[in-house]
PDB file of C-alpha atoms in Angstrom:
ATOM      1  CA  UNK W  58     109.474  73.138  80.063  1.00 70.00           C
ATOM      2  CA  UNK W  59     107.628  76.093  80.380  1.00 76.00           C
ATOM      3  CA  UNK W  60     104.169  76.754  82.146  1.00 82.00           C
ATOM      4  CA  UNK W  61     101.489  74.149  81.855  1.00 84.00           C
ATOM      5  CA  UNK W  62      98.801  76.465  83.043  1.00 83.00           C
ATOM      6  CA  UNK W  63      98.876  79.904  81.062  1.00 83.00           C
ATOM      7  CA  UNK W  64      97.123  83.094  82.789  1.00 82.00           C
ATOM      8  CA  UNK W  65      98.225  85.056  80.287  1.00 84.00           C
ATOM      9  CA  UNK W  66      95.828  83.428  77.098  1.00 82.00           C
ATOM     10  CA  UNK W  67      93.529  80.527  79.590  1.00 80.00           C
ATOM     11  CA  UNK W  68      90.879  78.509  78.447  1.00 82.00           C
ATOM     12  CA  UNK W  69      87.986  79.584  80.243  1.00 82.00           C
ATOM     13  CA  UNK W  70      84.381  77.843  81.014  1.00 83.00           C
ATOM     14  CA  UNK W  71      81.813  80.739  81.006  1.00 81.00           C
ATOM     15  CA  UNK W  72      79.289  78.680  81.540  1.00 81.00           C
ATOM     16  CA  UNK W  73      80.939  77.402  84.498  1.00 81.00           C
ATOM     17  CA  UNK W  74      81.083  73.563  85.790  1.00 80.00           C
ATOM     18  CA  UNK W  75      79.229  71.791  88.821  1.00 79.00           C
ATOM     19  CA  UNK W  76      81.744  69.373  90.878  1.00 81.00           C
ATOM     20  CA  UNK W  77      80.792  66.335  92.196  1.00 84.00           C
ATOM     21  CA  UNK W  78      82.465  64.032  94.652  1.00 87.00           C
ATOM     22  CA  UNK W  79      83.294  60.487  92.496  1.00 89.00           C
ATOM     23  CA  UNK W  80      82.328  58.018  95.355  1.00 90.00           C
ATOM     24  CA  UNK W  81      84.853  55.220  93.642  1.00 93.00           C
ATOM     25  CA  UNK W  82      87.265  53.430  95.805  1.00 95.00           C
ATOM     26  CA  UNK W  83      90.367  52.915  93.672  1.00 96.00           C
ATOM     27  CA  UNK W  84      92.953  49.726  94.899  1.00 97.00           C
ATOM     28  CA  UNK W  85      96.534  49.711  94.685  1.00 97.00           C
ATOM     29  CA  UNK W  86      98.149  47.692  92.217  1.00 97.00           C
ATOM     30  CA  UNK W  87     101.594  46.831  91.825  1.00 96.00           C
ATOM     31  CA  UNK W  88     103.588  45.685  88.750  1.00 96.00           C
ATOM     32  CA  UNK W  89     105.431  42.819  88.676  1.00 94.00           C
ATOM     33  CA  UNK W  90     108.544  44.424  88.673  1.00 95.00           C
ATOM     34  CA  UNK W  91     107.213  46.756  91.610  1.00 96.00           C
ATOM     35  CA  UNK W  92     105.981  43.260  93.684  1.00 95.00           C
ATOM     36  CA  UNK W  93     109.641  42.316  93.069  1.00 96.00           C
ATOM     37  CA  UNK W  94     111.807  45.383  94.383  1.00 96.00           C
ATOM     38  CA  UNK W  95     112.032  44.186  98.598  1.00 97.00           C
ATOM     39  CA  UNK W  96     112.913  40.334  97.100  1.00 96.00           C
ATOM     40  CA  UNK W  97     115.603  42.230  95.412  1.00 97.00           C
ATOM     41  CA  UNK W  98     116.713  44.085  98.217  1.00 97.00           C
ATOM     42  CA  UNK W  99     117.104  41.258 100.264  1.00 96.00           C
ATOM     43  CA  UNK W 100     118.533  39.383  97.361  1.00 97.00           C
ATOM     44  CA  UNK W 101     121.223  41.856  97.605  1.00 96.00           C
ATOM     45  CA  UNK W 102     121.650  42.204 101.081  1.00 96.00           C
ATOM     46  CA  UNK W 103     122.506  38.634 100.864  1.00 96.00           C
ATOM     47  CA  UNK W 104     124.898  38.780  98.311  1.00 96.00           C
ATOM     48  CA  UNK W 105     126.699  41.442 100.518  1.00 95.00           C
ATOM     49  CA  UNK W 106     126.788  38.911 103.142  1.00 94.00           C
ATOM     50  CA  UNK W 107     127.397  35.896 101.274  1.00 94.00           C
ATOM     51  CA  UNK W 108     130.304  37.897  99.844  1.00 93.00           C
ATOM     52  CA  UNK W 109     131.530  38.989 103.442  1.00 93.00           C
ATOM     53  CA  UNK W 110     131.409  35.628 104.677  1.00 91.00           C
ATOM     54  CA  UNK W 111     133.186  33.586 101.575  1.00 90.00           C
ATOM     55  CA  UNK W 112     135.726  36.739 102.156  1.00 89.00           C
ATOM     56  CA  UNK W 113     136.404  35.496 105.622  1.00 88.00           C
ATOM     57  CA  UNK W 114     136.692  31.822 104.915  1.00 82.00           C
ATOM     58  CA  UNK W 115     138.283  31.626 101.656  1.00 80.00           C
ATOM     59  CA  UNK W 116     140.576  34.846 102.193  1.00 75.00           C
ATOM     60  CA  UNK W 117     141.297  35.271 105.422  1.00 72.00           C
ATOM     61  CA  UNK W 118     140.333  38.917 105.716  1.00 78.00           C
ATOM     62  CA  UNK W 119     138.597  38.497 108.585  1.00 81.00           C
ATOM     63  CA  UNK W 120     137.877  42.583 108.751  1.00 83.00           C
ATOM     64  CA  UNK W 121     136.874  42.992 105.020  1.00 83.00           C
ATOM     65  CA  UNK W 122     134.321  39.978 105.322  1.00 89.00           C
ATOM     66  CA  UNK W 123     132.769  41.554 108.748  1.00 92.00           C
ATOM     67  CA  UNK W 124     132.353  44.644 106.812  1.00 93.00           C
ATOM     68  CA  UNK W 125     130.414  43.193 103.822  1.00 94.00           C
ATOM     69  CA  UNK W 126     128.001  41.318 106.178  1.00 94.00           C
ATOM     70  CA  UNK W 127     127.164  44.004 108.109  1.00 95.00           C
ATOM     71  CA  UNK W 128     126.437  46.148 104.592  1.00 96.00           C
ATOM     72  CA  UNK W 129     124.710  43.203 103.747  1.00 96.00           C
ATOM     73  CA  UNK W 130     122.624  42.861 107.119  1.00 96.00           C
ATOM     74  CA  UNK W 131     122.032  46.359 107.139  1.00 97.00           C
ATOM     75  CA  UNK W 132     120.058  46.747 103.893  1.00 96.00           C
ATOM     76  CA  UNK W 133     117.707  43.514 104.798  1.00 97.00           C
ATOM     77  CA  UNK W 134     117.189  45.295 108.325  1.00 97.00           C
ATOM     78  CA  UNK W 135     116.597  48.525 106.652  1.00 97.00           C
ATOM     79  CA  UNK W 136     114.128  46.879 104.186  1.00 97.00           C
ATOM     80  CA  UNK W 137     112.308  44.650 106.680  1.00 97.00           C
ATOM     81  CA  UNK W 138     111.864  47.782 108.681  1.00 97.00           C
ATOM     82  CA  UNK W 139     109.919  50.294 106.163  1.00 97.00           C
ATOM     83  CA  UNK W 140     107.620  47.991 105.008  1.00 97.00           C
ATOM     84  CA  UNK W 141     107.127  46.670 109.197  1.00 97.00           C
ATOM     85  CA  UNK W 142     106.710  51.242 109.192  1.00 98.00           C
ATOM     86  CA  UNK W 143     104.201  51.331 106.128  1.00 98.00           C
ATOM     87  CA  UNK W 144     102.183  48.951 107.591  1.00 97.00           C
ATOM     88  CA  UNK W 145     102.296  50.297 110.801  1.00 98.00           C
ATOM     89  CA  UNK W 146     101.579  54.043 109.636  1.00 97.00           C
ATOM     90  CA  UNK W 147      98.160  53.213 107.631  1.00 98.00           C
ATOM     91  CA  UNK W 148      96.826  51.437 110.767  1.00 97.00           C
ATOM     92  CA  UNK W 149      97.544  54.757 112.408  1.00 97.00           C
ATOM     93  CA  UNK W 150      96.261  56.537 109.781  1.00 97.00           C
ATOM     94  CA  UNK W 151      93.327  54.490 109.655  1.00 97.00           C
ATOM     95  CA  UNK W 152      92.416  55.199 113.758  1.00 97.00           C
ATOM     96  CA  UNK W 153      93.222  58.843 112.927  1.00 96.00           C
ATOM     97  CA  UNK W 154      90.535  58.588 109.969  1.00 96.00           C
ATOM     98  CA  UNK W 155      87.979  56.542 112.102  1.00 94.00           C
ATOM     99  CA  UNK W 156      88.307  59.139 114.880  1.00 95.00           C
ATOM    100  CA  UNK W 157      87.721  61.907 112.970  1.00 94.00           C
ATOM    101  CA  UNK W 158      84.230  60.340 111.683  1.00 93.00           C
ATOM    102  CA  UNK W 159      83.472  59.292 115.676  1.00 93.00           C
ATOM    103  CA  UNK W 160      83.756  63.447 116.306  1.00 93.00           C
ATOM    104  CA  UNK W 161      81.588  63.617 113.878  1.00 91.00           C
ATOM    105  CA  UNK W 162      79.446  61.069 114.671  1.00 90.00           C
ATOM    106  CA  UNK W 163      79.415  62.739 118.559  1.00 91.00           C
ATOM    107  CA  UNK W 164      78.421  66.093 117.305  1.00 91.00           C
ATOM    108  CA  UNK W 165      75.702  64.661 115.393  1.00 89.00           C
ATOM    109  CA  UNK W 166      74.154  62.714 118.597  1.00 88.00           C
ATOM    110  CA  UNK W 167      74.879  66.272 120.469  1.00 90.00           C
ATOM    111  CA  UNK W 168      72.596  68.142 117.662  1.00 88.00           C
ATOM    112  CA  UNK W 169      69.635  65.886 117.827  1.00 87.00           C
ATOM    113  CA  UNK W 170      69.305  66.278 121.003  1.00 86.00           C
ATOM    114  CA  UNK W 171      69.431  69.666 121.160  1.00 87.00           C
ATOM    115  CA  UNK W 172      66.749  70.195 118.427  1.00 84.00           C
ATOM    116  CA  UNK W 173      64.681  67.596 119.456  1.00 81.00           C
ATOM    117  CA  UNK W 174      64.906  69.828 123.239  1.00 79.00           C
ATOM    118  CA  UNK W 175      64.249  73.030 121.192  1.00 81.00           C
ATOM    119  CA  UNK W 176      61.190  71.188 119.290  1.00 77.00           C
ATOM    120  CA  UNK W 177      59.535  70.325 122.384  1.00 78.00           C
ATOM    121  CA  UNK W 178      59.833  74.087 123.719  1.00 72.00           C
ATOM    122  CA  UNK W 179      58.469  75.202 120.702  1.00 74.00           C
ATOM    123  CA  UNK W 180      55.242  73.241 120.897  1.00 73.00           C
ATOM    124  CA  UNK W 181      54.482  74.414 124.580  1.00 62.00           C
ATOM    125  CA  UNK W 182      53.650  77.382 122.918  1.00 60.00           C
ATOM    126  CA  UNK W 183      52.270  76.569 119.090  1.00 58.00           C
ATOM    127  CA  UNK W 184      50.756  73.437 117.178  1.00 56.00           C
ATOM    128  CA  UNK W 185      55.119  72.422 115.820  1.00 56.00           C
ATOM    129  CA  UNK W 186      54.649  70.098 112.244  1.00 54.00           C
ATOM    130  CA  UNK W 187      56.054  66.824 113.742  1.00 58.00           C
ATOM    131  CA  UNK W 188      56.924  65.090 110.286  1.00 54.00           C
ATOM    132  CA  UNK W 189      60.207  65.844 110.048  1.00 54.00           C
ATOM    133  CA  UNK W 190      61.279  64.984 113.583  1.00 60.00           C
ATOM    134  CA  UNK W 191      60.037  61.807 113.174  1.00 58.00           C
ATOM    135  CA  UNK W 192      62.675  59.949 112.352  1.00 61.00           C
ATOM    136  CA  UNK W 193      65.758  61.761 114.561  1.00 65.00           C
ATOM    137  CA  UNK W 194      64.816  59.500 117.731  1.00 62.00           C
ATOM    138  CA  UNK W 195      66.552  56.468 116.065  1.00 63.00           C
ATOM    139  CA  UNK W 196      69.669  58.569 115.813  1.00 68.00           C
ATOM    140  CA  UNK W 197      70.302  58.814 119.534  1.00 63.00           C
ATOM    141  CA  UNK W 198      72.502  56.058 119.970  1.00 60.00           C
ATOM    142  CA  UNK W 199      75.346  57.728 117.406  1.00 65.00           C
ATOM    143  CA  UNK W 200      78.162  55.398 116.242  1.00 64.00           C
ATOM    144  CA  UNK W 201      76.474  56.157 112.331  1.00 73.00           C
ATOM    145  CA  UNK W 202      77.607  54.469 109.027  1.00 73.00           C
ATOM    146  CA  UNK W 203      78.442  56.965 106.512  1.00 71.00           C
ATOM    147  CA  UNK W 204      74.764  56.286 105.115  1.00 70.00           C
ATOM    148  CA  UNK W 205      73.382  57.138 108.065  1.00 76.00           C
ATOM    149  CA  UNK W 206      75.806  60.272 108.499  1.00 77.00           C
ATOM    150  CA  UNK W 207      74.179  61.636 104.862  1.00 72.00           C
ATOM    151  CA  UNK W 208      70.717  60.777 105.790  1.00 76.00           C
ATOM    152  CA  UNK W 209      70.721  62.207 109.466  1.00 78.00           C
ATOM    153  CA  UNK W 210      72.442  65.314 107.906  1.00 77.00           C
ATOM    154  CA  UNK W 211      69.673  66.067 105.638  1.00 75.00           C
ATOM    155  CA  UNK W 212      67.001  65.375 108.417  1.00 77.00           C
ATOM    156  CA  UNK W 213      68.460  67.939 110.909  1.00 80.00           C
ATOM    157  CA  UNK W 214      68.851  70.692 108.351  1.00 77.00           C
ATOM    158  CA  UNK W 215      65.148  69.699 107.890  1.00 75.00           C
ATOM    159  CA  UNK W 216      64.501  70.242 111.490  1.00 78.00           C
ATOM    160  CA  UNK W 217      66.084  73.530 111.910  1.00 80.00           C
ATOM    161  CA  UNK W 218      64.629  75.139 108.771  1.00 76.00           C
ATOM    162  CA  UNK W 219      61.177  74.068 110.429  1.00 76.00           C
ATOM    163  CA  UNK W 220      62.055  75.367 113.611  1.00 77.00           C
ATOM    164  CA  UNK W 221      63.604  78.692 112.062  1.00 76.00           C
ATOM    165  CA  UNK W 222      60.083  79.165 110.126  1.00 71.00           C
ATOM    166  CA  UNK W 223      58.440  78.899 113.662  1.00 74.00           C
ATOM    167  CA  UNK W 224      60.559  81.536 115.084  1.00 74.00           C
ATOM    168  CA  UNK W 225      60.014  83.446 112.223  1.00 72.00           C
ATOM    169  CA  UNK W 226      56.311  82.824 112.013  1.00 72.00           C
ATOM    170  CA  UNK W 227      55.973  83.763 115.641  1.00 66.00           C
ATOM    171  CA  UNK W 228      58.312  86.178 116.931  1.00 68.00           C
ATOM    172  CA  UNK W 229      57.052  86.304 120.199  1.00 67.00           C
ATOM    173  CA  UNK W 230      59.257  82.742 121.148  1.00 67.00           C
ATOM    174  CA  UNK W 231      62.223  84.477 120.019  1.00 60.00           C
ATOM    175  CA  UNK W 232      61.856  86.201 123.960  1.00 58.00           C
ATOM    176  CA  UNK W 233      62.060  82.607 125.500  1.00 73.00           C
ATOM    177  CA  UNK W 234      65.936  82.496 126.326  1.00 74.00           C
ATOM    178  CA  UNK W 235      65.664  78.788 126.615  1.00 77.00           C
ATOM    179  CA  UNK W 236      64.236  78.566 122.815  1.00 77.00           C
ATOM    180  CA  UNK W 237      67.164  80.945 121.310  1.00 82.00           C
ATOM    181  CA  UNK W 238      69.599  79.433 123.515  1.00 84.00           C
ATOM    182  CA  UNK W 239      69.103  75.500 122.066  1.00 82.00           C
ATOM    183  CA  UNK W 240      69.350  77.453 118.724  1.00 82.00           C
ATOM    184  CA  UNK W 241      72.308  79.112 119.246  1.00 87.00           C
ATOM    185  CA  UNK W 242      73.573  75.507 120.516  1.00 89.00           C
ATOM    186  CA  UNK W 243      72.345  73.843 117.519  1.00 85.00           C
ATOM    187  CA  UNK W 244      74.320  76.681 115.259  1.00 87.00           C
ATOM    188  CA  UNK W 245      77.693  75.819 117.634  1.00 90.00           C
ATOM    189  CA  UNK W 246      77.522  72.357 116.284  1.00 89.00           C
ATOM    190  CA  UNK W 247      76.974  72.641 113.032  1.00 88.00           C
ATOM    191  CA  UNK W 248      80.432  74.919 112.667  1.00 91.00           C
ATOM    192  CA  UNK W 249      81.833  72.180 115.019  1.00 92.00           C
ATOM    193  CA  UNK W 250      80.670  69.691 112.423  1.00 90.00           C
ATOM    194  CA  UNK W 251      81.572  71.605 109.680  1.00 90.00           C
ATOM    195  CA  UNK W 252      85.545  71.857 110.757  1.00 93.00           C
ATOM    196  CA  UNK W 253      85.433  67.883 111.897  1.00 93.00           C
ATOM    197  CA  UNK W 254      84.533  66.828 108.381  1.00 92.00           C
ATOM    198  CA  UNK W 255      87.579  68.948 107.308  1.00 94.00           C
ATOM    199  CA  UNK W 256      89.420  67.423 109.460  1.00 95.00           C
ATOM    200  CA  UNK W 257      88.013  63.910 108.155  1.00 95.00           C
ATOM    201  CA  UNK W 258      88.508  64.982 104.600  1.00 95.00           C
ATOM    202  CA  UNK W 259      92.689  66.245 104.711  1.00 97.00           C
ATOM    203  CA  UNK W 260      92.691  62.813 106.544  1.00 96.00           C
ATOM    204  CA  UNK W 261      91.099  60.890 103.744  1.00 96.00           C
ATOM    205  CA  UNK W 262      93.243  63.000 101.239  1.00 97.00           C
ATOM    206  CA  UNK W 263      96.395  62.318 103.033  1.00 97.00           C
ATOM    207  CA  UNK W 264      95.525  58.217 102.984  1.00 98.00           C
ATOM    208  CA  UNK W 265      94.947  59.005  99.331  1.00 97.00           C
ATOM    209  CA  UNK W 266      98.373  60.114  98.931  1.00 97.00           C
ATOM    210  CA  UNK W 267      99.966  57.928 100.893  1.00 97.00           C
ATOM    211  CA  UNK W 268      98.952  54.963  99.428  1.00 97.00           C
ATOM    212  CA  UNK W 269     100.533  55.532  96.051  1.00 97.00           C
ATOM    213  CA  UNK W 270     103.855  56.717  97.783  1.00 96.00           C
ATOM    214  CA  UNK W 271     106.627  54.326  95.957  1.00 95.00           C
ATOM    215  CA  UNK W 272     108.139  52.060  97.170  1.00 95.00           C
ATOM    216  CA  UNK W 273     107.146  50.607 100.444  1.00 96.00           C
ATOM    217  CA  UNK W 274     103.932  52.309 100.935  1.00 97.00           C
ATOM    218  CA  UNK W 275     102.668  51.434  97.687  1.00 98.00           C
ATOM    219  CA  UNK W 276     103.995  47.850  98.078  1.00 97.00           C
ATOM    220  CA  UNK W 277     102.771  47.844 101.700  1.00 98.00           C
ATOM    221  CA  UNK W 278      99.215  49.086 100.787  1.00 97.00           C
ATOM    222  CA  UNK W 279      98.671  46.702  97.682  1.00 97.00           C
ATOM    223  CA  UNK W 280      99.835  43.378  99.914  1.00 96.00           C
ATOM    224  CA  UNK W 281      97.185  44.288 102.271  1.00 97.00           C
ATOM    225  CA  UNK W 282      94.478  45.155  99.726  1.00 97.00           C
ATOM    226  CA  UNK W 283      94.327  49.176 100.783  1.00 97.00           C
ATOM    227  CA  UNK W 284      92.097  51.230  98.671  1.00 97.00           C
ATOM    228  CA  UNK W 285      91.702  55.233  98.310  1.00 97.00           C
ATOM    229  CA  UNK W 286      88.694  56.692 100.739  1.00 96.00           C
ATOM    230  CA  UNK W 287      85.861  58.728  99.808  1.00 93.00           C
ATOM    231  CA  UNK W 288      85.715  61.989 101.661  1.00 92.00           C
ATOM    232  CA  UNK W 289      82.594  63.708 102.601  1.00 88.00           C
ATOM    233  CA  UNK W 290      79.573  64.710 100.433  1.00 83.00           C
ATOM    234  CA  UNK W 291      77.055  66.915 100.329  1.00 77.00           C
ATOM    235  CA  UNK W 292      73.809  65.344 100.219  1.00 73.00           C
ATOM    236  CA  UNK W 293      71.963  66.743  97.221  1.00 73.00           C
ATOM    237  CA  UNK W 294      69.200  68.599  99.008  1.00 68.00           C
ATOM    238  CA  UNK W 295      72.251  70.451 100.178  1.00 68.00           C
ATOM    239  CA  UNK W 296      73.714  71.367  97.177  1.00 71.00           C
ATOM    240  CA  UNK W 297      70.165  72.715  95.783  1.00 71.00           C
ATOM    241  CA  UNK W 298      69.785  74.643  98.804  1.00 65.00           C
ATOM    242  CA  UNK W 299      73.279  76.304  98.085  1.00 65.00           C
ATOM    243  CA  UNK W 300      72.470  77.306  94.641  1.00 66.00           C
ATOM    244  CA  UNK W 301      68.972  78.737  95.199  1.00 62.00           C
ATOM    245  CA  UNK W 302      67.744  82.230  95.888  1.00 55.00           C
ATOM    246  CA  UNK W 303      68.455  83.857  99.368  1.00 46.00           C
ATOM    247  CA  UNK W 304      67.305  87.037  98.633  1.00 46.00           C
ATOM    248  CA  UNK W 305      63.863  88.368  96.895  1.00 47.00           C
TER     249      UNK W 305
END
């Protein structure tokens, strides 16, 4: 088969193509014939044995019949234990996902703080709009749902662009080391949070994988009613914000 993707004569969009993120959780399903496969393992683990053990009764070869129950007892261990390991790994997989989203969830709290500190500096020294800062008290406690993680999100880039216009507006608080300091905090954690949603996302795309792995993990994840995740998305103030003008 040769190349599905041609460089040599492509197809090309010059218009180009926004990308969303499809927040759809997809389940795993399982044929019947799929739902079936560890029944017939075991079925013919216990053939093996059933055969070992009729071999040891009926022919009196005591060695041959040991050796097709242990064959037999082998492949029923060896099934019982990858789907016991499937099981196991997505609960693992799972803590791994819900840590990453507690980082991010810490960072967050830890940004808040530091622009609500960096508000109140400001407003010693000028009249600070207070609208948008309204609402970041409520996120002190942390421990967000992922609706909360979009909303608070938007909110604190709202806060800093406010905060940036004061510094720009008055360039005299840009000498209070305190002021620049909580900025230069507040531009830590957003890289921080930046690299933790990564982290969340190849976490969330490795469960996706995983989940569809055949056979156990697929047959694992669809007996316990797993579904795919959602990773991360950009609220859409943020995406507007990406594609307007920078420079005039």
């Amino acid at each position: 088969m040769g190349n599905q993707l041609d460089e040599m004569n492509p197809v090309t969009m010059d218009e180009g193509r926004n990308i969303n993120v499809i927040a759809k959780q997809i389940p795993v399903t399982l044929t019947g014939t799929e739902n079936m496969i560890p029944t017939i393992m075991y079925a013919v683990g216990l053939v093996f044995a059933l055969i070992g053990l009729f071999t040891m009764v009926f022919g009196g070869e005591a060695g041959g019949g040991l050796v097709f129950i242990a064959i037999g007892a082998i492949i029923c261990f060896i099934v019982y234990k990858k789907l016991k390991d499937a099981s196991a790994y997505f609960s693992g997989l799972e803590q791994k996902i819900n840590a990453y989203a507690s980082e991010i969830d810490n960072y967050l709290e830890q940004r808040v703080i530091i622009l609500n500190n960096a508000r109140d500096l400001v407003e010693k020294s000028i009249n600070l709009d207070k609208e948008v800062f309204i609402d970041l008290a409520k996120y002190r406690s942390g421990n967000f749902s992922p609706a909360d993680r979009q909303k608070l999100d938007g909110d604190l880039r709202a806060a800093e662009r406010s905060l940036n216009v004061a510094l720009e507006s008055y360039p005299d608080l840009r000498s209070q080391a305190t002021i620049m300091d909580a900025m230069q905090q507040n531009s830590y954690l957003q890289r921080e949070i930046t690299a933790s949603r990564s982290a969340y996302n190849d976490a969330v795309y490795q469960w996706n994988r995983e989940i569809f792995v055949f056979p156990f993990n697929k047959i694992v994840a669809a007996r316990e009613g797993r579904t795919t995740r959602i990773p991360y998305i950009a609220s859409k103030e943020v995406k507007e914000a990406a594609r307007g003008q920078f420079f005039k």
